[in-house]
Short mmCIF file of C-alpha atoms in Angstrom, two decimals:
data_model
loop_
_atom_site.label_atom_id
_atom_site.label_comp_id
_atom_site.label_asym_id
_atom_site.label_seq_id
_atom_site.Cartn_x
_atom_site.Cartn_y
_atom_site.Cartn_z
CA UNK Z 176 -23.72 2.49 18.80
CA UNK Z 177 -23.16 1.12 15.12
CA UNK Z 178 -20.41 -0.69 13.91
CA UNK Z 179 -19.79 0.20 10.16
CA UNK Z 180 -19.94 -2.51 7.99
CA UNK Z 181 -17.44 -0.89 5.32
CA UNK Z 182 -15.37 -1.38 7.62
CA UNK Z 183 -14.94 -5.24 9.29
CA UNK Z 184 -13.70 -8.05 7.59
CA UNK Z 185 -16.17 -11.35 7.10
CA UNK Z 186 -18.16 -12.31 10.11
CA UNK Z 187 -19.40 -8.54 10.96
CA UNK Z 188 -22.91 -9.95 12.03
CA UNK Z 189 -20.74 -12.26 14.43
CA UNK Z 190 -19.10 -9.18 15.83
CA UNK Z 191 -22.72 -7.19 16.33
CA UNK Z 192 -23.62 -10.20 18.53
CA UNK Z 193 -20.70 -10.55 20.23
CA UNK Z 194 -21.42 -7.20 21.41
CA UNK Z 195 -24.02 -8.90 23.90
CA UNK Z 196 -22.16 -9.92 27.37
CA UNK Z 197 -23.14 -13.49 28.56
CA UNK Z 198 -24.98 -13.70 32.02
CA UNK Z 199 -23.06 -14.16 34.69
CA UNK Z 200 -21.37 -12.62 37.71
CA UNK Z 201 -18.52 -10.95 37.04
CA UNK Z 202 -18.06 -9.09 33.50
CA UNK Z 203 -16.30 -11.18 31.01
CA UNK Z 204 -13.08 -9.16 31.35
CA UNK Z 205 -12.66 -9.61 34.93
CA UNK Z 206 -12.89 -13.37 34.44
CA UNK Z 207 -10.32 -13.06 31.53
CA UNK Z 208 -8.24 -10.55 34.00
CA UNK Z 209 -7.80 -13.15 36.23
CA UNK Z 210 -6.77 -15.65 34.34
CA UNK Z 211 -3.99 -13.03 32.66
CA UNK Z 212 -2.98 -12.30 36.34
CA UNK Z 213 -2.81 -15.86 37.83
CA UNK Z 214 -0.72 -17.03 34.55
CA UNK Z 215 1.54 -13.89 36.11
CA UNK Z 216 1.62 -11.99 33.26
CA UNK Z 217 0.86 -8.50 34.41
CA UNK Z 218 4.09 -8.85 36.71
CA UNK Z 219 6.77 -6.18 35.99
CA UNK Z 220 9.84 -7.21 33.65
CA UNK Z 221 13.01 -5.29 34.95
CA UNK Z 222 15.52 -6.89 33.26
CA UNK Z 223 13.94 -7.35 29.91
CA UNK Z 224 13.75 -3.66 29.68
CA UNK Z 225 16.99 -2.90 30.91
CA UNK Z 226 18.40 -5.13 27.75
CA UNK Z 227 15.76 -3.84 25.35
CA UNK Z 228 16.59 -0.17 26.94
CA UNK Z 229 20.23 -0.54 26.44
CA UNK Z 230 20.51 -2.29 23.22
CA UNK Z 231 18.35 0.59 21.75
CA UNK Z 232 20.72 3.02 23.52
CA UNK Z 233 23.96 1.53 21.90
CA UNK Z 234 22.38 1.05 18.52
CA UNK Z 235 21.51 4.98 18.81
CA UNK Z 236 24.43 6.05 20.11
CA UNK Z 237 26.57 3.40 17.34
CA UNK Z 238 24.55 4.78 14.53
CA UNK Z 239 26.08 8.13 15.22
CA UNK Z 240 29.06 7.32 15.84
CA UNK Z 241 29.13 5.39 12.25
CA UNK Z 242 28.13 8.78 11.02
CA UNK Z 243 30.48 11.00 12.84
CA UNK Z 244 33.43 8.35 11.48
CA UNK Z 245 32.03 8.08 8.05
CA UNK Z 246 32.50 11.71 7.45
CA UNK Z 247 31.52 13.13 3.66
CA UNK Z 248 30.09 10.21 2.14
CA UNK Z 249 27.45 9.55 -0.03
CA UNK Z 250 27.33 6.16 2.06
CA UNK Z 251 25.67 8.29 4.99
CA UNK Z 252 22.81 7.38 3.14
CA UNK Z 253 23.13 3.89 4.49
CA UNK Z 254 23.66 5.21 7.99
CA UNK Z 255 20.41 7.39 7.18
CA UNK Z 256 18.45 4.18 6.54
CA UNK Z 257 19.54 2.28 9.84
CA UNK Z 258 19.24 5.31 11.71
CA UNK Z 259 15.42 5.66 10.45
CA UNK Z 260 15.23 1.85 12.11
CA UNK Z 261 16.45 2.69 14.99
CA UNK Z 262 14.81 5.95 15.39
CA UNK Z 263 11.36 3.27 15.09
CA UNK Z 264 12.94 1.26 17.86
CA UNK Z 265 13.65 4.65 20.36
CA UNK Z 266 9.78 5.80 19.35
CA UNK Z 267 8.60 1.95 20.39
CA UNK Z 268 10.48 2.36 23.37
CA UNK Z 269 8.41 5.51 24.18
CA UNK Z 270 5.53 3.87 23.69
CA UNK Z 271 6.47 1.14 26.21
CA UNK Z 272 7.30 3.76 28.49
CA UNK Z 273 4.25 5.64 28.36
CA UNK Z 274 1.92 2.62 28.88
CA UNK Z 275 3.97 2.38 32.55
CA UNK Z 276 4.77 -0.89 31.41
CA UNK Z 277 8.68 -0.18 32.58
CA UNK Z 278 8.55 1.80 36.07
CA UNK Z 279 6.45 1.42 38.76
CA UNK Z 280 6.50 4.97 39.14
CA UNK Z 281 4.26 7.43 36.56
CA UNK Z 282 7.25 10.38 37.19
CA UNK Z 283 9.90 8.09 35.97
CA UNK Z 284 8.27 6.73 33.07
CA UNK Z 285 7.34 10.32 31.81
CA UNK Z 286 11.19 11.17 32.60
CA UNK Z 287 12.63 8.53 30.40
CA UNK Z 288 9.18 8.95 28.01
CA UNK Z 289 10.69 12.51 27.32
CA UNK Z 290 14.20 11.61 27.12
CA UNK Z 291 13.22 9.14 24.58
CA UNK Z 292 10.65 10.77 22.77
CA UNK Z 293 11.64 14.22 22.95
CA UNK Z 294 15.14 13.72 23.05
CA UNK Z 295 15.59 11.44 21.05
CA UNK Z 296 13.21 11.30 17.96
CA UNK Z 297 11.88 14.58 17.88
CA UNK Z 298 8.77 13.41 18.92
CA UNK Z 299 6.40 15.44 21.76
CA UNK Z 300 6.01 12.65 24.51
CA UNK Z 301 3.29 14.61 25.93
CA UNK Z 302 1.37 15.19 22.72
CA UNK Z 303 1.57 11.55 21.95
CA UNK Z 304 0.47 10.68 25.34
CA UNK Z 305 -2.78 12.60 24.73
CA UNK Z 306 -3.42 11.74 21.26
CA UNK Z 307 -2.70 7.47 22.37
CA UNK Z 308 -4.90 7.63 25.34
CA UNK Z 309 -7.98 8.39 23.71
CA UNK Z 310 -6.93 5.90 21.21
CA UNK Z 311 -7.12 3.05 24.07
CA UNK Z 312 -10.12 4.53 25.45
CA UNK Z 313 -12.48 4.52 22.04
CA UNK Z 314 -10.04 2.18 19.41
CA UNK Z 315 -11.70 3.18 15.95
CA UNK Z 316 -14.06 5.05 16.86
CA UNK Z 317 -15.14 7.26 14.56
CA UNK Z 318 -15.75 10.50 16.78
CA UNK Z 319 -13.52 9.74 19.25
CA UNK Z 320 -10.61 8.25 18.60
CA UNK Z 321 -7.78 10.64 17.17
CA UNK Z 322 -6.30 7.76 14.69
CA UNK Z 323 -9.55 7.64 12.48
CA UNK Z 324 -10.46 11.01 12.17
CA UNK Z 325 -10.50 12.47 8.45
CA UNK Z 326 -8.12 14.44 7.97
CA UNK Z 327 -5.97 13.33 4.38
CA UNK Z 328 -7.58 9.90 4.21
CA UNK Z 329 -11.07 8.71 5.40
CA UNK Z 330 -12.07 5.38 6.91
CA UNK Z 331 -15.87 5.42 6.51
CA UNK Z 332 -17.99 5.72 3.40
CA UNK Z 333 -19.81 8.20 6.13
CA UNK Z 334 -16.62 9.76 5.85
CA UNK Z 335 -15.63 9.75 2.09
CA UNK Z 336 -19.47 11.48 1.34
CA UNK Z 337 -18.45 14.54 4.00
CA UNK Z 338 -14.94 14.92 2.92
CA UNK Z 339 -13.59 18.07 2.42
CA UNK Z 340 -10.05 19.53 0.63
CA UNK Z 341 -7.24 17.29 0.85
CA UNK Z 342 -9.22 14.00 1.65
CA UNK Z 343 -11.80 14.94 -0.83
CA UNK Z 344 -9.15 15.16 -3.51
CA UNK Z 345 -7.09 11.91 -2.05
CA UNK Z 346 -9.50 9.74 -1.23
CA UNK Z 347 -10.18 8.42 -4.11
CA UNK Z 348 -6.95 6.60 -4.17
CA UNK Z 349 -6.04 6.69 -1.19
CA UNK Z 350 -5.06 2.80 -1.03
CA UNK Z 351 -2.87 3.64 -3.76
CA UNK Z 352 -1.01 6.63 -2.19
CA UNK Z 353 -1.18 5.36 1.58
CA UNK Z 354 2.77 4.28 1.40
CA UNK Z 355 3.74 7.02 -0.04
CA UNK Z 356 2.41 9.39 2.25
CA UNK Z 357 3.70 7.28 4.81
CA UNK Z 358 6.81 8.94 4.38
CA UNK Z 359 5.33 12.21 5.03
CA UNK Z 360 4.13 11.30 8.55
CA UNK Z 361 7.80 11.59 10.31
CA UNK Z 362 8.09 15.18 9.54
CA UNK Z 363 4.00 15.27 10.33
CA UNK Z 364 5.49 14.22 13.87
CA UNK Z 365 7.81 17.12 14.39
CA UNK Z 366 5.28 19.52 13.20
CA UNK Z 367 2.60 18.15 15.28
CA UNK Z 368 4.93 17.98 18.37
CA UNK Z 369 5.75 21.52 18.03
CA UNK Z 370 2.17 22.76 17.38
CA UNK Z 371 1.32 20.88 20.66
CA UNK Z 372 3.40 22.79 23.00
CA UNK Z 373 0.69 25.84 22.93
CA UNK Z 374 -2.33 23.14 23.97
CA UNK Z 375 -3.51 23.45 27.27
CA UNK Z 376 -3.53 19.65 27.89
CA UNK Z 377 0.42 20.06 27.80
CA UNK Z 378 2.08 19.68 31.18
CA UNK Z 379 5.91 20.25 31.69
CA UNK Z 380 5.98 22.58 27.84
CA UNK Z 381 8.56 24.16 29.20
CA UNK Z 382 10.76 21.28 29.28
CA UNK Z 383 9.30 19.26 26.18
CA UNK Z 384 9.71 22.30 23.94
CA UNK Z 385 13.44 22.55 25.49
CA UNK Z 386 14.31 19.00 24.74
CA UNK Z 387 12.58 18.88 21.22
CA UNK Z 388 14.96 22.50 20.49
CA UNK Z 389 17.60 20.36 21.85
CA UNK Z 390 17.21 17.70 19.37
CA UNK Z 391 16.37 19.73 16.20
CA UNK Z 392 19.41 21.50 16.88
CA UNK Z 393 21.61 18.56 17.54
CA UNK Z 394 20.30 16.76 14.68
CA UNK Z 395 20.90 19.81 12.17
CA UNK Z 396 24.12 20.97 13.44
CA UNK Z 397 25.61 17.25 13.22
CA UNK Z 398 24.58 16.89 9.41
CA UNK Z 399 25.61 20.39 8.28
CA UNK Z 400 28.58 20.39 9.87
CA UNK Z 401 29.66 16.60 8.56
CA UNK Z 402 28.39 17.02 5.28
CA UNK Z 403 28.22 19.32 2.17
CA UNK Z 404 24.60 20.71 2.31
CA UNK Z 405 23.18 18.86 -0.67
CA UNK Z 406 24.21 15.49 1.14
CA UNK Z 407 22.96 16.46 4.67
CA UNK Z 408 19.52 17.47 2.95
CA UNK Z 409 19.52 14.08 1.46
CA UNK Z 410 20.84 12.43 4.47
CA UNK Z 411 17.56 14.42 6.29
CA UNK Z 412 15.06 13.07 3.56
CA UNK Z 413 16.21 9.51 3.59
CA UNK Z 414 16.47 9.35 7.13
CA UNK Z 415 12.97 10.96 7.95
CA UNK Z 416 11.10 9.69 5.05
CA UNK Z 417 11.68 6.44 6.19
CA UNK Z 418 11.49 6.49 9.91
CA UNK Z 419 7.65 7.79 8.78
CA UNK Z 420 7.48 4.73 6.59
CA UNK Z 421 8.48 1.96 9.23
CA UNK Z 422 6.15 3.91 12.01
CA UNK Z 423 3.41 3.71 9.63
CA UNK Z 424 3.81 0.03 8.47
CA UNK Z 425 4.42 -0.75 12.61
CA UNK Z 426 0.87 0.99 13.34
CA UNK Z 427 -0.87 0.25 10.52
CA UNK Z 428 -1.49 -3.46 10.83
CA UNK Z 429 -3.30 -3.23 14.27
CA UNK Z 430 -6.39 -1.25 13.17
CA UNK Z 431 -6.97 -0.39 10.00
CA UNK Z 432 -10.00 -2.08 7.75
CA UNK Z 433 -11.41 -3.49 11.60
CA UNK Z 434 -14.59 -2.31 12.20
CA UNK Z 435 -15.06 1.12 13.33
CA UNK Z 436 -17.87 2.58 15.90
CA UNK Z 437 -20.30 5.87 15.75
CA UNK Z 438 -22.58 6.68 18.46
CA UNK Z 439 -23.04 5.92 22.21
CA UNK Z 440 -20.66 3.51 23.26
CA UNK Z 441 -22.87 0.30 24.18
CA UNK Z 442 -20.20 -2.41 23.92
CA UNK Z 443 -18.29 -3.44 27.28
CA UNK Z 444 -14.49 -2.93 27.24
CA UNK Z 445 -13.66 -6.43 26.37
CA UNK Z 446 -15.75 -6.39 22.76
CA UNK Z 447 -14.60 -2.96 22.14
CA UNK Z 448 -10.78 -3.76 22.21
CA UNK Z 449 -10.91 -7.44 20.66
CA UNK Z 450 -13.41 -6.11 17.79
CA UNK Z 451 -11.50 -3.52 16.56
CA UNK Z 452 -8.15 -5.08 16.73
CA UNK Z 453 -6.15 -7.30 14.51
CA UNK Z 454 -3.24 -9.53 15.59
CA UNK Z 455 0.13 -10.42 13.01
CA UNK Z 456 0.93 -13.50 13.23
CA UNK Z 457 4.87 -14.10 12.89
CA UNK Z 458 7.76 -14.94 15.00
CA UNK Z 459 10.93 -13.51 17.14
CA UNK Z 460 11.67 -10.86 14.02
CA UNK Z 461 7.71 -9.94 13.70
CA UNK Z 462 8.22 -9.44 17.15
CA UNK Z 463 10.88 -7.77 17.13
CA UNK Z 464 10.41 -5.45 14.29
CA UNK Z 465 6.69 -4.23 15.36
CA UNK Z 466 7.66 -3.62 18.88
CA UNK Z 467 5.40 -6.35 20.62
CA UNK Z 468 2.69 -4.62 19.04
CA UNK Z 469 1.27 -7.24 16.40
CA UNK Z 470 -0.31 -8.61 19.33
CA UNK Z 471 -2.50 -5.74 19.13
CA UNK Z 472 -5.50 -7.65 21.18
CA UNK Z 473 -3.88 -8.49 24.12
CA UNK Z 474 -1.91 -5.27 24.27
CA UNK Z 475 -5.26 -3.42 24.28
CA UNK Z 476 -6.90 -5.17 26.76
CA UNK Z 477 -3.92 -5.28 28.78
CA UNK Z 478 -2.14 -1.50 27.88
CA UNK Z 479 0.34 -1.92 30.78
CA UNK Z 480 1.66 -5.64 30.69
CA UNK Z 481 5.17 -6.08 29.47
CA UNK Z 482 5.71 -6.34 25.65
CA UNK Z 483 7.31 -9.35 26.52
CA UNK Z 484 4.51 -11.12 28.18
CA UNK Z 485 2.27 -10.33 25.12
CA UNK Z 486 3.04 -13.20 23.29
CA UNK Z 487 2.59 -15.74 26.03
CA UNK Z 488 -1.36 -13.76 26.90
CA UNK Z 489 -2.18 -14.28 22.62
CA UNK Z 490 -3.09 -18.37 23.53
CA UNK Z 491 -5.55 -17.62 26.69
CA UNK Z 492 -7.09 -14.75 25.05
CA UNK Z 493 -7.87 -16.48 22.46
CA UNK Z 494 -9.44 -19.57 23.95
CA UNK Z 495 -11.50 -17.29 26.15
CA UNK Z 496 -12.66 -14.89 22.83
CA UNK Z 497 -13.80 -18.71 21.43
CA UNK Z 498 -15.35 -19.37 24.65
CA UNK Z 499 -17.45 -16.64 25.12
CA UNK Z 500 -18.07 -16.28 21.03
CA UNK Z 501 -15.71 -12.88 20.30
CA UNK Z 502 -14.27 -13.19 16.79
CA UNK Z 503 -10.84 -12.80 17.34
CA UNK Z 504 -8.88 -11.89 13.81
CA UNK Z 505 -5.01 -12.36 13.47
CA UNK Z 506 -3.22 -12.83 9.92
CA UNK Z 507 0.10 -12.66 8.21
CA UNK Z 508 1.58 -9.17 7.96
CA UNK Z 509 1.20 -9.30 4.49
CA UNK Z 510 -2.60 -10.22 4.92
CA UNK Z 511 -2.85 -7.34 7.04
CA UNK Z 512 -1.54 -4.71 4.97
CA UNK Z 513 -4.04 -6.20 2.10
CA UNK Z 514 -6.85 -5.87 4.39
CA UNK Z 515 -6.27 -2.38 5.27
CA UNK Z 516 -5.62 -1.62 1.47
CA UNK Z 517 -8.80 -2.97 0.32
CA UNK Z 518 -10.53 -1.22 2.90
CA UNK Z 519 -9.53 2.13 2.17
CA UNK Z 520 -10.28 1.87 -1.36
CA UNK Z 521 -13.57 0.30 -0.62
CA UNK Z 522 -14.80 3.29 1.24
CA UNK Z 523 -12.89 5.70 -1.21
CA UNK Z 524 -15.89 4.74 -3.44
CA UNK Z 525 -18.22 7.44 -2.66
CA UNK Z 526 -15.42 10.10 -3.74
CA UNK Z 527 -14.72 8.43 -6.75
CA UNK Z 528 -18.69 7.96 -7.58
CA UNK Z 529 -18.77 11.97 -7.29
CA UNK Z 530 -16.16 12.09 -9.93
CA UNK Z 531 -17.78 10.47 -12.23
CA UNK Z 532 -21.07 11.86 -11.91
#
């Protein structure tokens, strides 16, 4: 295994020797494990979700009605906007739902998963569920996990010198143009969702292809039967274009510009989740807005404890990570954004070295 160094912020020969477990019995999760599960934090939150479940529901179900009421108005574009929020909130939801953190049982969570997902954003909670599992199991990874492959942008200078078509002719400024193609990635959902339904890892198409028809239909007759077509094809951009944008900005904090692996994976599970992950620090509305999921450490080493409980787990696994000598990095959003900025145009270099030769 290598870690890249184009890709970790300052201490990256800490991190390399933080990839060497101390002696002891027990590995250095299990001790941490127990001290997440005797502070009760792994313990199942019924009534947090059933709020967070139900506010989401009558924020979705107000936002349409607010457009149904508003009728032809070039104000829809307002409703557009706080739809795209709470379109974030429904996919966060989803998320929650598909880490089991909600039910006890896996047949429920995948019910409500699709409801929510499917349903409800347009959003294939199957082909997420495959795509955000290998995620978990190899975070930044270079052949391995799904989030850092090259596809428009690369994440290695390895990367950058290999790149072919569109990240070839991106990647050069790709920090520049990573918002704006941000607002590209909620329609990238639909499309990917749909393109799913004919891989063999998909269980229950049948149904996920019904309830994604379902909402593509709902969704388009509403806004073409509300509004004049130039307004509802406004109301779609707006709406879309930034439900992509506040996804991206939710995700984009927790990984990007961390170090990323290649190779046999030789780090134990505790190093490989803390090293590649990046906490935001902030308060209730940080919380709030990112879904729990600014405490990106503790929610990978930890995939099925309440989004709730992550905040209280951030002080204990941090004293342990100083304890046993794993950097653990958290920063301001702001900081974080930077971070992944600079690192995308630092390993854009390559590309932009070809150019000029």
């Amino acid at each position: 295994m290598t870690i890249s160094s184009d890709a970790s912020p300052a201490g990256l020969r800490a991190a390399v020797d933080a990839g060497r477990p101390r002696a002891g019995t027990g590995s250095d999760f299990a001790r941490l494990s127990r001290r997440i599960t005797e502070a009760g934090l792994l313990e199942r939150r019924p009534g947090y979700y059933a709020v967070r479940l139900g506010l989401v529901v009558g924020a979705f179900a107000g936002g349409w009605a607010a457009f149904f009421a508003l009728g032809d108005s070039w104000w829809q574009l307002a409703v557009a906007a706080f739809l795209a929020l709470v379109f974030g909130q429904v996919a966060l939801v989803a998320h929650d739902l598909a880490h089991r953190q909600v039910f006890r049982r896996r047949r429920h969570g995948e019910f409500a998963g699709r409801l929510f997902g499917n349903l409800g954003v347009g959003m294939s909670y199957g082909w997420w569920m495959n795509k955000h599992t290998r995620h978990h199991a190899h975070p930044n990874h270079e052949e391995l996990d799904p989030d850092v492959a090259p596809d428009i942008l690369v994440w290695s200078a390895e990367q950058a010198r290999a790149s072919r078509g569109l990240a070839r002719l991106l990647g050069g400024h790709q920090a520049v143009l990573f918002f704006p193609l941000l607002t590209l990635e909620g329609f990238n959902l639909h499309v990917a969702s749909v393109r799913a339904l004919r891989s063999p890892f998909m269980k229950s198409r049948m149904l996920e292809g019904a309830l994604l028809l379902a909402h593509m239909a709902a969704v388009l007759s509403a806004l073409f039967l509300v509004l004049p077509p130039g307004k509802a094809v406004a109301f779609l951009a707006v709406n879309q274009c930034l439900f992509g944008l506040y996804l991206g900005c939710t995700f984009a904090p927790n990984h990007k510009g961390m170090p990323t692996l290649t190779g046999d994976q030789e780090l134990d599970f505790l190093r490989r989740q803390v090293l590649t992950s990046r906490n935001v620090r902030g308060g209730l509305l940080t919380d709030l807005m990112l879904g729990g999921l600014n405490y990106q450490i503790e929610h990978h080493l930890f995939p099925v404890m309440p989004t709730v409980h992550l905040r209280r787990a951030r002080p204990i696994v941090r004293r342990y990570c100083a304890e046993i000598g794993v950097p653990y990095h958290e920063t301001g959003l702001v900081r974080s954004y930077r971070e992944a900025l600079t690192h995308l145009h630092r390993v854009g270099e390559p590309i932009r070295r070809r150019r000029r030769a």
